[in-house]
């Protein structure tokens, strides 16, 4: 079973549509906006020495679920030059899980694949590198796919999946198609 997570704040946008497009069979589709949105705030860093005071809000259970997946796909939109706040909230809250389950970090990150949705790589050349640095992927190209709206002359209201090339890229990236990306 693969777990596919949309980090968009908007229901039914590009990230959700891509999540649905790449899912099949018994895959588990999750929308971070419906899971925990409790940021690391109003606490005394309890997670450093014991359970996070918000542990039961679903974030810890989310990481337990990830540990059992075959592959994990995070679909992350760019908001104001960075990954959406929903991504950062999850990212900070992961400390509670990994402090208790250190061996799971490698297990989870080696099966993690990022699909990043944004406007233009020329304008934001470092966006994809942010994920490469964070997870220290051995082969970043295998783990990170950037989808730029400007390549398809799309505006905010357009849908990336309307471009056939985007479907081809997703099929290759997710392993639906056996073709390799040109190096
Ligand atoms: C608050 C906000 C800020 C955004 N900032 C950027 C940006 O800096 N650069 C960019 O390329 N796109 C930006 N976008 C556009 C989103 O990346 C784009 O709409 C993307 O498709 C969002 O995913 P969605 O379609 O799943 O909602 C922004 C969107 C929002 C809502």
Short mmCIF file of C-alpha atoms and ligand atoms in Angstrom, two decimals:
data_model
loop_
_atom_site.label_atom_id
_atom_site.label_comp_id
_atom_site.label_asym_id
_atom_site.label_seq_id
_atom_site.Cartn_x
_atom_site.Cartn_y
_atom_site.Cartn_z
CA UNK A 1 0.00 0.00 0.00
CA UNK A 2 1.25 3.47 -0.94
CA UNK A 3 0.37 6.55 1.10
CA UNK A 4 -0.25 9.74 -0.86
CA UNK A 5 -0.51 13.04 0.99
CA UNK A 6 -1.67 16.40 -0.40
CA UNK A 7 -0.27 19.41 1.46
CA UNK A 8 -2.49 21.95 -0.31
CA UNK A 9 -4.77 24.17 1.71
CA UNK A 10 -7.30 24.09 -1.12
CA UNK A 11 -9.74 21.28 -1.76
CA UNK A 12 -9.82 19.99 -5.36
CA UNK A 13 -6.79 21.91 -6.67
CA UNK A 14 -3.70 20.62 -8.46
CA UNK A 15 -2.20 18.75 -5.51
CA UNK A 16 -5.44 16.91 -4.74
CA UNK A 17 -5.97 16.09 -8.41
CA UNK A 18 -2.41 14.75 -8.72
CA UNK A 19 -2.86 12.73 -5.52
CA UNK A 20 -5.99 11.14 -6.97
CA UNK A 21 -4.33 10.58 -10.36
CA UNK A 22 -1.36 8.65 -8.93
CA UNK A 23 -3.39 6.57 -6.48
CA UNK A 24 -4.72 3.16 -7.29
CA UNK A 25 -6.14 0.05 -5.63
CA UNK A 26 -5.67 0.03 -1.87
CA UNK A 27 -3.53 3.20 -1.75
CA UNK A 28 -4.28 5.53 1.13
CA UNK A 29 -5.03 9.12 0.15
CA UNK A 30 -4.60 11.76 2.87
CA UNK A 31 -5.15 15.52 2.94
CA UNK A 32 -2.94 17.23 5.50
CA UNK A 33 -5.48 20.05 5.93
CA UNK A 34 -7.88 17.43 7.36
CA UNK A 35 -5.26 15.93 9.70
CA UNK A 36 -3.46 17.79 12.43
CA UNK A 37 -2.95 21.47 11.79
CA UNK A 38 -1.64 22.06 15.33
CA UNK A 39 1.77 23.71 14.98
CA UNK A 40 4.62 23.47 17.48
CA UNK A 41 3.22 26.24 19.67
CA UNK A 42 2.12 26.86 23.24
CA UNK A 43 4.15 24.00 24.68
CA UNK A 44 7.35 23.54 26.71
CA UNK A 45 9.12 21.27 24.20
CA UNK A 46 7.74 18.22 25.98
CA UNK A 47 8.67 16.12 22.92
CA UNK A 48 12.37 16.52 23.76
CA UNK A 49 12.02 14.24 26.79
CA UNK A 50 8.61 12.55 26.52
CA UNK A 51 5.32 12.69 24.66
CA UNK A 52 4.26 15.85 22.84
CA UNK A 53 1.28 17.45 24.56
CA UNK A 54 -0.61 17.24 21.24
CA UNK A 55 0.35 13.60 20.52
CA UNK A 56 -3.24 12.38 20.30
CA UNK A 57 -4.25 14.87 17.60
CA UNK A 58 -3.33 12.51 14.77
CA UNK A 59 0.22 13.55 13.86
CA UNK A 60 1.95 10.71 15.72
CA UNK A 61 -0.52 8.21 14.23
CA UNK A 62 0.18 9.72 10.79
CA UNK A 63 3.89 8.86 11.09
CA UNK A 64 3.06 5.38 12.40
CA UNK A 65 1.01 4.89 9.24
CA UNK A 66 3.88 6.14 7.03
CA UNK A 67 6.22 3.59 8.59
CA UNK A 68 4.02 0.79 7.21
CA UNK A 69 3.66 2.10 3.64
CA UNK A 70 5.41 0.63 0.60
CA UNK A 71 5.95 4.09 -0.91
CA UNK A 72 5.05 7.55 0.36
CA UNK A 73 4.21 10.44 -1.96
CA UNK A 74 4.07 13.99 -0.58
CA UNK A 75 2.47 16.47 -2.97
CA UNK A 76 3.53 19.92 -1.87
CA UNK A 77 2.52 23.30 -3.31
CA UNK A 78 4.68 26.40 -3.18
CA UNK A 79 3.20 29.21 -1.10
CA UNK A 80 5.15 32.48 -1.06
CA UNK A 81 8.36 30.90 -2.33
CA UNK A 82 8.35 27.99 0.11
CA UNK A 83 6.50 24.74 0.80
CA UNK A 84 3.03 25.35 2.24
CA UNK A 85 2.66 25.90 5.98
CA UNK A 86 0.88 22.53 6.25
CA UNK A 87 4.17 20.91 5.21
CA UNK A 88 6.19 22.85 7.80
CA UNK A 89 3.70 22.05 10.56
CA UNK A 90 3.99 18.33 9.84
CA UNK A 91 7.76 18.67 9.52
CA UNK A 92 8.19 20.21 12.97
CA UNK A 93 5.67 17.94 14.65
CA UNK A 94 7.55 14.86 13.36
CA UNK A 95 10.04 15.35 16.16
CA UNK A 96 7.71 13.67 18.67
CA UNK A 97 7.56 10.53 16.51
CA UNK A 98 11.23 10.32 15.56
CA UNK A 99 12.50 11.00 19.12
CA UNK A 100 10.70 7.79 20.11
CA UNK A 101 11.30 5.88 16.86
CA UNK A 102 14.74 6.90 15.62
CA UNK A 103 15.21 3.82 13.46
CA UNK A 104 12.10 4.74 11.48
CA UNK A 105 13.70 7.88 10.01
CA UNK A 106 15.70 5.95 7.43
CA UNK A 107 12.83 3.54 6.79
CA UNK A 108 10.44 6.40 6.06
CA UNK A 109 12.77 8.69 4.09
CA UNK A 110 14.07 5.96 1.79
CA UNK A 111 10.55 5.32 0.51
CA UNK A 112 9.58 9.00 0.38
CA UNK A 113 8.87 10.71 -2.96
CA UNK A 114 8.12 14.42 -3.32
CA UNK A 115 5.99 16.01 -6.03
CA UNK A 116 6.41 19.79 -5.78
CA UNK A 117 3.90 22.09 -7.52
CA UNK A 118 4.97 25.63 -8.37
CA UNK A 119 5.18 28.31 -11.03
CA UNK A 120 8.68 28.60 -12.32
CA UNK A 121 12.07 27.01 -11.59
CA UNK A 122 13.92 30.03 -13.04
CA UNK A 123 12.28 32.24 -10.46
CA UNK A 124 12.75 29.72 -7.63
CA UNK A 125 15.86 27.69 -8.53
CA UNK A 126 16.35 26.47 -4.96
CA UNK A 127 12.85 25.14 -4.28
CA UNK A 128 13.53 21.50 -5.14
CA UNK A 129 16.97 21.60 -3.48
CA UNK A 130 15.26 22.34 -0.21
CA UNK A 131 13.81 18.80 -0.22
CA UNK A 132 17.04 17.24 -1.51
CA UNK A 133 18.98 18.82 1.36
CA UNK A 134 16.39 18.01 4.00
CA UNK A 135 16.18 14.30 3.23
CA UNK A 136 19.70 13.86 1.85
CA UNK A 137 18.40 11.60 -0.91
CA UNK A 138 21.15 9.53 -2.58
CA UNK A 139 19.57 10.16 -5.98
CA UNK A 140 17.47 13.31 -5.69
CA UNK A 141 16.07 13.00 -9.23
CA UNK A 142 14.50 9.68 -8.34
CA UNK A 143 12.84 11.14 -5.25
CA UNK A 144 11.80 14.65 -6.31
CA UNK A 145 9.62 15.72 -9.21
CA UNK A 146 8.99 19.44 -9.81
CA UNK A 147 5.92 20.44 -11.80
CA UNK A 148 6.07 24.03 -13.07
CA UNK A 149 2.90 25.75 -14.29
CA UNK A 150 4.82 28.17 -16.51
CA UNK A 151 6.13 25.31 -18.69
CA UNK A 152 2.56 24.72 -19.76
CA UNK A 153 1.68 28.42 -19.89
CA UNK A 154 -0.80 27.85 -17.10
CA UNK A 155 -2.32 30.44 -14.83
CA UNK A 156 -3.47 29.92 -11.24
CA UNK A 157 -6.87 28.57 -12.22
CA UNK A 158 -5.56 26.06 -14.77
CA UNK A 159 -4.90 22.42 -14.04
CA UNK A 160 -1.51 20.81 -14.53
CA UNK A 161 -3.12 17.48 -15.34
CA UNK A 162 -4.69 19.04 -18.46
CA UNK A 163 -1.19 18.81 -19.94
CA UNK A 164 -0.52 15.30 -21.26
CA UNK A 165 3.20 15.74 -20.53
CA UNK A 166 2.45 16.09 -16.81
CA UNK A 167 0.68 12.73 -16.83
CA UNK A 168 3.66 11.17 -18.62
CA UNK A 169 6.06 12.63 -16.04
CA UNK A 170 3.90 11.36 -13.17
CA UNK A 171 3.62 7.90 -14.70
CA UNK A 172 7.40 7.65 -14.98
CA UNK A 173 8.05 9.12 -11.54
CA UNK A 174 5.59 6.84 -9.75
CA UNK A 175 6.70 3.76 -11.65
CA UNK A 176 3.41 3.34 -13.56
CA UNK A 177 5.52 3.60 -16.73
CA UNK A 178 8.84 1.78 -16.98
CA UNK A 179 10.42 4.53 -19.13
CA UNK A 180 13.25 6.44 -17.46
CA UNK A 181 13.68 10.22 -17.36
CA UNK A 182 16.43 11.34 -19.73
CA UNK A 183 19.53 12.19 -17.65
C1 LIG B 1 -0.83 31.86 -0.39
C2 LIG B 1 -0.30 31.36 -1.72
C3 LIG B 1 0.96 31.72 -2.10
C4 LIG B 1 1.48 31.25 -3.31
N1 LIG B 1 2.75 31.58 -3.64
C5 LIG B 1 3.31 31.09 -4.77
C6 LIG B 1 4.65 31.40 -5.10
O1 LIG B 1 5.36 32.08 -4.39
N2 LIG B 1 5.15 30.89 -6.25
C7 LIG B 1 4.42 30.08 -7.06
O2 LIG B 1 4.93 29.64 -8.07
N3 LIG B 1 3.14 29.78 -6.78
C8 LIG B 1 2.56 30.27 -5.65
N4 LIG B 1 1.27 29.97 -5.34
C9 LIG B 1 0.49 29.18 -6.28
C10 LIG B 1 0.41 27.72 -5.88
O3 LIG B 1 1.69 27.11 -5.85
C11 LIG B 1 -0.49 27.02 -6.89
O4 LIG B 1 -1.73 27.62 -6.86
C12 LIG B 1 -0.57 25.57 -6.67
O5 LIG B 1 -1.30 25.06 -7.76
C13 LIG B 1 -1.28 25.30 -5.36
O6 LIG B 1 -1.69 24.01 -5.26
P1 LIG B 1 -3.24 23.65 -5.41
O7 LIG B 1 -3.57 23.86 -6.84
O8 LIG B 1 -3.29 22.22 -4.99
O9 LIG B 1 -4.04 24.52 -4.52
C14 LIG B 1 0.70 30.43 -4.16
C15 LIG B 1 -0.59 30.08 -3.76
C16 LIG B 1 -1.09 30.53 -2.56
C17 LIG B 1 -2.48 30.13 -2.14
#
